[in-house]
PDB file of C-alpha atoms in Angstrom:
ATOM      1  CA  MET Q   1      33.327 129.848   9.270  1.00  0.00           C
ATOM      2  CA  LYS Q   2      30.682 132.520   8.945  1.00  0.00           C
ATOM      3  CA  THR Q   3      28.064 133.313  11.566  1.00  0.00           C
ATOM      4  CA  VAL Q   4      25.298 135.259   9.894  1.00  0.00           C
ATOM      5  CA  ILE Q   5      22.772 137.744  11.079  1.00  0.00           C
ATOM      6  CA  CYS Q   6      21.142 140.177   8.672  1.00  0.00           C
ATOM      7  CA  LEU Q   7      19.777 143.636   9.234  1.00  0.00           C
ATOM      8  CA  LEU Q   8      16.787 140.917   9.200  1.00  0.00           C
ATOM      9  CA  MET Q   9       5.452 130.795   7.473  1.00  0.00           C
ATOM     10  CA  ALA Q  10       2.777 132.967   8.494  1.00  0.00           C
ATOM     11  CA  GLN Q  11      -0.714 132.854   7.011  1.00  0.00           C
ATOM     12  CA  ALA Q  12      -2.668 135.849   5.723  1.00  0.00           C
ATOM     13  CA  PRO Q  13      -1.492 139.414   6.439  1.00  0.00           C
ATOM     14  CA  ILE Q  14      -3.740 141.323   8.807  1.00  0.00           C
ATOM     15  CA  ALA Q  15      -3.421 144.489   6.667  1.00  0.00           C
ATOM     16  CA  LEU Q  16      -1.017 147.074   5.384  1.00  0.00           C
ATOM     17  CA  LEU Q  17       0.104 148.944   8.452  1.00  0.00           C
ATOM     18  CA  ALA Q  18      -1.302 152.281   9.415  1.00  0.00           C
ATOM     19  CA  GLU Q  19       1.013 155.177  10.232  1.00  0.00           C
ATOM     20  CA  THR Q  20       0.844 154.210  13.901  1.00  0.00           C
ATOM     21  CA  PRO Q  21       0.436 150.455  14.516  1.00  0.00           C
ATOM     22  CA  PRO Q  22      -1.780 149.304  17.402  1.00  0.00           C
ATOM     23  CA  ASP Q  23      -0.138 148.998  20.801  1.00  0.00           C
ATOM     24  CA  GLY Q  24       0.998 145.491  21.641  1.00  0.00           C
ATOM     25  CA  THR Q  25       1.683 144.415  18.064  1.00  0.00           C
ATOM     26  CA  ALA Q  26       5.045 143.139  16.876  1.00  0.00           C
ATOM     27  CA  THR Q  27       5.370 146.193  14.639  1.00  0.00           C
ATOM     28  CA  ALA Q  28       4.785 148.558  17.543  1.00  0.00           C
ATOM     29  CA  PHE Q  29       7.554 146.750  19.440  1.00  0.00           C
ATOM     30  CA  LEU Q  30       9.971 147.132  16.515  1.00  0.00           C
ATOM     31  CA  ARG Q  31       9.160 150.807  16.040  1.00  0.00           C
ATOM     32  CA  SER Q  32       9.707 151.511  19.718  1.00  0.00           C
ATOM     33  CA  HIS Q  33      13.034 149.669  19.626  1.00  0.00           C
ATOM     34  CA  ASP Q  34      14.139 151.555  16.498  1.00  0.00           C
ATOM     35  CA  ALA Q  35      13.326 154.901  18.112  1.00  0.00           C
ATOM     36  CA  ARG Q  36      15.419 154.082  21.183  1.00  0.00           C
ATOM     37  CA  VAL Q  37      18.410 153.064  19.049  1.00  0.00           C
ATOM     38  CA  ARG Q  38      18.141 156.077  16.739  1.00  0.00           C
ATOM     39  CA  GLU Q  39      18.008 158.402  19.735  1.00  0.00           C
ATOM     40  CA  ILE Q  40      21.494 157.190  20.648  1.00  0.00           C
ATOM     41  CA  VAL Q  41      23.158 156.843  17.238  1.00  0.00           C
ATOM     42  CA  LEU Q  42      21.923 160.201  15.907  1.00  0.00           C
ATOM     43  CA  ALA Q  43      22.590 162.229  19.033  1.00  0.00           C
ATOM     44  CA  GLY Q  44      26.339 162.582  18.700  1.00  0.00           C
ATOM     45  CA  PRO Q  45      29.286 162.179  16.318  1.00  0.00           C
ATOM     46  CA  ASP Q  46      29.599 159.341  13.810  1.00  0.00           C
ATOM     47  CA  THR Q  47      31.875 157.435  16.192  1.00  0.00           C
ATOM     48  CA  LEU Q  48      29.947 156.234  19.213  1.00  0.00           C
ATOM     49  CA  SER Q  49      31.488 156.518  22.648  1.00  0.00           C
ATOM     50  CA  GLY Q  50      32.151 153.374  24.643  1.00  0.00           C
ATOM     51  CA  GLU Q  51      29.140 154.126  26.824  1.00  0.00           C
ATOM     52  CA  ASP Q  52      26.846 154.602  23.824  1.00  0.00           C
ATOM     53  CA  ARG Q  53      28.108 151.409  22.186  1.00  0.00           C
ATOM     54  CA  THR Q  54      27.241 149.525  25.361  1.00  0.00           C
ATOM     55  CA  ARG Q  55      23.779 151.098  25.438  1.00  0.00           C
ATOM     56  CA  VAL Q  56      23.123 150.075  21.823  1.00  0.00           C
ATOM     57  CA  GLN Q  57      24.447 146.552  22.448  1.00  0.00           C
ATOM     58  CA  ASP Q  58      22.102 146.236  25.413  1.00  0.00           C
ATOM     59  CA  LEU Q  59      19.168 147.305  23.235  1.00  0.00           C
ATOM     60  CA  ILE Q  60      20.109 144.735  20.609  1.00  0.00           C
ATOM     61  CA  GLY Q  61      20.316 142.064  23.290  1.00  0.00           C
ATOM     62  CA  ASP Q  62      16.897 143.013  24.646  1.00  0.00           C
ATOM     63  CA  ALA Q  63      15.290 142.784  21.192  1.00  0.00           C
ATOM     64  CA  PHE Q  64      16.512 139.283  20.246  1.00  0.00           C
ATOM     65  CA  ASP Q  65      15.772 135.804  21.521  1.00  0.00           C
ATOM     66  CA  PHE Q  66      19.313 134.540  20.992  1.00  0.00           C
ATOM     67  CA  ARG Q  67      18.560 131.133  22.487  1.00  0.00           C
ATOM     68  CA  GLU Q  68      15.862 130.428  19.902  1.00  0.00           C
ATOM     69  CA  LEU Q  69      17.994 131.801  17.062  1.00  0.00           C
ATOM     70  CA  ALA Q  70      20.874 129.612  18.250  1.00  0.00           C
ATOM     71  CA  ARG Q  71      18.582 126.568  18.447  1.00  0.00           C
ATOM     72  CA  LEU Q  72      17.338 127.109  14.896  1.00  0.00           C
ATOM     73  CA  SER Q  73      20.883 127.707  13.680  1.00  0.00           C
ATOM     74  CA  LEU Q  74      22.188 124.464  15.181  1.00  0.00           C
ATOM     75  CA  GLY Q  75      19.312 122.390  13.760  1.00  0.00           C
ATOM     76  CA  ASP Q  76      19.035 118.755  14.824  1.00  0.00           C
ATOM     77  CA  HIS Q  77      22.384 118.970  16.612  1.00  0.00           C
ATOM     78  CA  TRP Q  78      20.696 121.105  19.294  1.00  0.00           C
ATOM     79  CA  GLN Q  79      18.840 118.042  20.605  1.00  0.00           C
ATOM     80  CA  GLU Q  80      22.111 116.184  21.041  1.00  0.00           C
ATOM     81  CA  ARG Q  81      23.567 118.812  23.376  1.00  0.00           C
ATOM     82  CA  THR Q  82      23.276 118.891  27.164  1.00  0.00           C
ATOM     83  CA  GLN Q  83      21.794 121.926  28.901  1.00  0.00           C
ATOM     84  CA  GLU Q  84      25.308 123.070  29.800  1.00  0.00           C
ATOM     85  CA  GLU Q  85      26.481 122.679  26.205  1.00  0.00           C
ATOM     86  CA  ARG Q  86      23.459 124.591  24.933  1.00  0.00           C
ATOM     87  CA  GLY Q  87      24.136 127.431  27.349  1.00  0.00           C
ATOM     88  CA  GLU Q  88      27.769 127.582  26.241  1.00  0.00           C
ATOM     89  CA  PHE Q  89      26.786 127.625  22.563  1.00  0.00           C
ATOM     90  CA  VAL Q  90      24.160 130.363  23.042  1.00  0.00           C
ATOM     91  CA  ASP Q  91      26.622 132.588  24.909  1.00  0.00           C
ATOM     92  CA  LEU Q  92      29.310 132.165  22.250  1.00  0.00           C
ATOM     93  CA  PHE Q  93      26.815 132.587  19.405  1.00  0.00           C
ATOM     94  CA  ARG Q  94      25.360 135.751  20.925  1.00  0.00           C
ATOM     95  CA  ARG Q  95      28.725 137.410  21.542  1.00  0.00           C
ATOM     96  CA  ILE Q  96      29.828 136.759  17.950  1.00  0.00           C
ATOM     97  CA  ILE Q  97      26.619 138.200  16.529  1.00  0.00           C
ATOM     98  CA  GLU Q  98      26.770 141.293  18.721  1.00  0.00           C
ATOM     99  CA  ARG Q  99      30.353 142.084  17.740  1.00  0.00           C
ATOM    100  CA  GLN Q 100      30.244 141.037  14.094  1.00  0.00           C
ATOM    101  CA  ASN Q 101      27.070 142.929  13.212  1.00  0.00           C
ATOM    102  CA  PHE Q 102      27.230 145.970  15.478  1.00  0.00           C
ATOM    103  CA  ASP Q 103      28.546 148.424  12.862  1.00  0.00           C
ATOM    104  CA  LEU Q 104      26.043 147.193  10.262  1.00  0.00           C
ATOM    105  CA  PHE Q 105      23.202 147.542  12.737  1.00  0.00           C
ATOM    106  CA  VAL Q 106      24.222 151.130  13.533  1.00  0.00           C
ATOM    107  CA  ARG Q 107      24.554 151.926   9.819  1.00  0.00           C
ATOM    108  CA  TYR Q 108      20.993 150.771   9.130  1.00  0.00           C
ATOM    109  CA  HIS Q 109      19.676 153.116  11.805  1.00  0.00           C
ATOM    110  CA  ARG Q 110      21.931 156.033  10.904  1.00  0.00           C
ATOM    111  CA  GLU Q 111      21.653 156.018   7.091  1.00  0.00           C
ATOM    112  CA  GLY Q 112      18.139 154.737   6.568  1.00  0.00           C
ATOM    113  CA  ARG Q 113      14.782 154.776   8.226  1.00  0.00           C
ATOM    114  CA  ILE Q 114      12.972 151.462   8.351  1.00  0.00           C
ATOM    115  CA  THR Q 115       9.436 151.520   6.949  1.00  0.00           C
ATOM    116  CA  TYR Q 116       7.251 148.616   8.029  1.00  0.00           C
ATOM    117  CA  THR Q 117       4.778 147.544   5.365  1.00  0.00           C
ATOM    118  CA  SER Q 118       2.918 144.513   6.725  1.00  0.00           C
ATOM    119  CA  GLU Q 119       2.498 142.237   9.715  1.00  0.00           C
ATOM    120  CA  GLU Q 120       1.335 138.636   9.570  1.00  0.00           C
ATOM    121  CA  LEU Q 121       0.403 136.224  12.355  1.00  0.00           C
ATOM    122  CA  ASP Q 122       0.316 132.431  12.266  1.00  0.00           C
ATOM    123  CA  GLU Q 123      -1.899 130.064  14.245  1.00  0.00           C
ATOM    124  CA  GLU Q 124       0.591 129.967  17.123  1.00  0.00           C
ATOM    125  CA  GLY Q 125       0.708 133.749  17.473  1.00  0.00           C
ATOM    126  CA  ARG Q 126       4.131 134.205  15.907  1.00  0.00           C
ATOM    127  CA  ALA Q 127       4.592 137.259  13.726  1.00  0.00           C
ATOM    128  CA  VAL Q 128       6.509 138.198  10.620  1.00  0.00           C
ATOM    129  CA  VAL Q 129       6.912 141.915  10.059  1.00  0.00           C
ATOM    130  CA  ARG Q 130       8.101 143.056   6.654  1.00  0.00           C
ATOM    131  CA  GLY Q 131       9.756 146.353   5.905  1.00  0.00           C
ATOM    132  CA  GLU Q 132      12.384 148.137   3.889  1.00  0.00           C
ATOM    133  CA  VAL Q 133      15.407 150.295   4.630  1.00  0.00           C
ATOM    134  CA  PRO Q 134      16.425 152.935   2.067  1.00  0.00           C
ATOM    135  CA  LEU Q 135      20.193 153.377   2.316  1.00  0.00           C
ATOM    136  CA  LYS Q 136      22.367 155.778   0.350  1.00  0.00           C
ATOM    137  CA  GLN Q 137      22.756 153.522  -2.694  1.00  0.00           C
ATOM    138  CA  GLU Q 138      20.183 150.781  -2.237  1.00  0.00           C
ATOM    139  CA  THR Q 139      16.970 149.716  -0.537  1.00  0.00           C
ATOM    140  CA  ARG Q 140      16.993 146.496   1.485  1.00  0.00           C
ATOM    141  CA  GLN Q 141      13.930 144.338   2.096  1.00  0.00           C
ATOM    142  CA  ILE Q 142      13.795 142.996   5.654  1.00  0.00           C
ATOM    143  CA  ALA Q 143      11.586 140.396   7.307  1.00  0.00           C
ATOM    144  CA  TYR Q 144      11.609 140.096  11.108  1.00  0.00           C
ATOM    145  CA  TYR Q 145      10.294 136.894  12.696  1.00  0.00           C
ATOM    146  CA  LEU Q 146       9.060 137.382  16.240  1.00  0.00           C
ATOM    147  CA  HIS Q 147       7.370 135.470  19.037  1.00  0.00           C
ATOM    148  CA  ARG Q 148       6.334 136.349  22.557  1.00  0.00           C
ATOM    149  CA  THR Q 149       8.564 135.203  25.414  1.00  0.00           C
ATOM    150  CA  PRO Q 150       8.119 135.434  29.200  1.00  0.00           C
ATOM    151  CA  THR Q 151       9.804 138.333  31.016  1.00  0.00           C
ATOM    152  CA  GLU Q 152       9.721 139.623  34.579  1.00  0.00           C
ATOM    153  CA  THR Q 153       6.873 141.988  33.656  1.00  0.00           C
ATOM    154  CA  GLY Q 154       4.928 139.656  31.342  1.00  0.00           C
ATOM    155  CA  ASP Q 155       5.212 138.360  27.799  1.00  0.00           C
ATOM    156  CA  ALA Q 156       7.132 140.494  25.299  1.00  0.00           C
ATOM    157  CA  TRP Q 157       7.952 140.305  21.601  1.00  0.00           C
ATOM    158  CA  ARG Q 158      11.441 139.114  20.703  1.00  0.00           C
ATOM    159  CA  ILE Q 159      13.104 138.581  17.306  1.00  0.00           C
ATOM    160  CA  TYR Q 160      14.079 134.935  16.784  1.00  0.00           C
ATOM    161  CA  ASP Q 161      15.075 135.144  13.120  1.00  0.00           C
ATOM    162  CA  LEU Q 162      15.299 137.677  10.313  1.00  0.00           C
ATOM    163  CA  ALA Q 163      16.040 137.889   6.628  1.00  0.00           C
ATOM    164  CA  VAL Q 164      17.386 140.534   4.267  1.00  0.00           C
ATOM    165  CA  ASP Q 165      16.360 140.350   0.608  1.00  0.00           C
ATOM    166  CA  GLY Q 166      15.083 136.818   1.224  1.00  0.00           C
ATOM    167  CA  ALA Q 167      18.262 135.460   2.848  1.00  0.00           C
ATOM    168  CA  GLY Q 168      17.360 134.019   6.261  1.00  0.00           C
ATOM    169  CA  THR Q 169      19.784 134.128   9.168  1.00  0.00           C
ATOM    170  CA  ALA Q 170      18.985 130.827  10.883  1.00  0.00           C
ATOM    171  CA  GLU Q 171      18.870 128.895   7.608  1.00  0.00           C
ATOM    172  CA  ALA Q 172      22.232 130.231   6.445  1.00  0.00           C
ATOM    173  CA  ASN Q 173      23.849 129.459   9.799  1.00  0.00           C
ATOM    174  CA  ARG Q 174      22.285 125.990   9.889  1.00  0.00           C
ATOM    175  CA  ARG Q 175      23.712 125.044   6.483  1.00  0.00           C
ATOM    176  CA  THR Q 176      27.179 126.237   7.555  1.00  0.00           C
ATOM    177  CA  TYR Q 177      27.147 124.567  10.977  1.00  0.00           C
ATOM    178  CA  ILE Q 178      25.749 121.235   9.825  1.00  0.00           C
ATOM    179  CA  ARG Q 179      28.310 121.044   7.027  1.00  0.00           C
ATOM    180  CA  TYR Q 180      31.155 121.908   9.403  1.00  0.00           C
ATOM    181  CA  ILE Q 181      30.049 119.367  12.038  1.00  0.00           C
ATOM    182  CA  GLY Q 182      29.709 116.698   9.337  1.00  0.00           C
ATOM    183  CA  ARG Q 183      33.252 117.307   8.132  1.00  0.00           C
ATOM    184  CA  HIS Q 184      34.786 117.744  11.557  1.00  0.00           C
ATOM    185  CA  SER Q 185      32.815 117.525  14.835  1.00  0.00           C
ATOM    186  CA  TYR Q 186      30.749 119.605  17.227  1.00  0.00           C
ATOM    187  CA  PRO Q 187      33.776 120.317  19.496  1.00  0.00           C
ATOM    188  CA  ALA Q 188      35.662 121.472  16.392  1.00  0.00           C
ATOM    189  CA  LEU Q 189      32.795 123.860  15.584  1.00  0.00           C
ATOM    190  CA  LEU Q 190      33.029 125.358  19.071  1.00  0.00           C
ATOM    191  CA  ASP Q 191      36.791 125.769  18.702  1.00  0.00           C
ATOM    192  CA  ALA Q 192      36.288 127.551  15.358  1.00  0.00           C
ATOM    193  CA  LEU Q 193      33.675 129.865  16.878  1.00  0.00           C
ATOM    194  CA  ARG Q 194      35.931 130.633  19.852  1.00  0.00           C
ATOM    195  CA  ARG Q 195      38.745 131.584  17.474  1.00  0.00           C
ATOM    196  CA  LYS Q 196      36.336 133.780  15.537  1.00  0.00           C
ATOM    197  CA  LEU Q 197      35.253 135.547  18.728  1.00  0.00           C
ATOM    198  CA  ASP Q 198      38.905 136.059  19.712  1.00  0.00           C
ATOM    199  CA  ARG Q 199      39.557 137.752  16.355  1.00  0.00           C
ATOM    200  CA  LEU Q 200      36.466 139.960  16.701  1.00  0.00           C
ATOM    201  CA  GLU Q 201      37.567 140.988  20.184  1.00  0.00           C
ATOM    202  CA  GLY Q 202      41.135 141.669  19.027  1.00  0.00           C
ATOM    203  CA  ARG Q 203      42.702 138.728  20.820  1.00  0.00           C
ATOM    204  CA  GLY Q 204      43.653 136.671  17.810  1.00  0.00           C
TER     205      GLY Q 204
END
């Protein structure tokens, strides 16, 4: 059982991005988020303190719309779930992603510097921002899919899916989850995800 998130359509691109993207764009949001993460991960030793790990995890949580990513990952089975079941799945899904991908996320910000190359908008105002991360031995192509969601201070961009080198997160999860539910059941999927979270948290 593999829960995937990558360190991750529209119509015509608005343009190749300038050095400083306009305020309010999805790219400006991503650049601001990157700068806040890099300020933490580059400020001290290679091993982050517990406090700094929590700060980075909070920033990751603020950048993603985990409910929408969970909905896309569960596919048609999302409609069959009650509100309580959906809330339980989103919480479990989010905690797995945060723990499973934390070190990779930090590595991307520590070893490479993301360069954003284009931003596209569709008719519904959703954005896809494309970029690349040069690491020590390779360069990864990343596509972030974002939409605006309500917050206490107004609408804000949030990432609801992403892809690395063309491999999409929600699509990969959806194939895995649908296959597992078909062979077993939805409760069995939850049990498998709970066991996975226990292992990630050192309890299993």
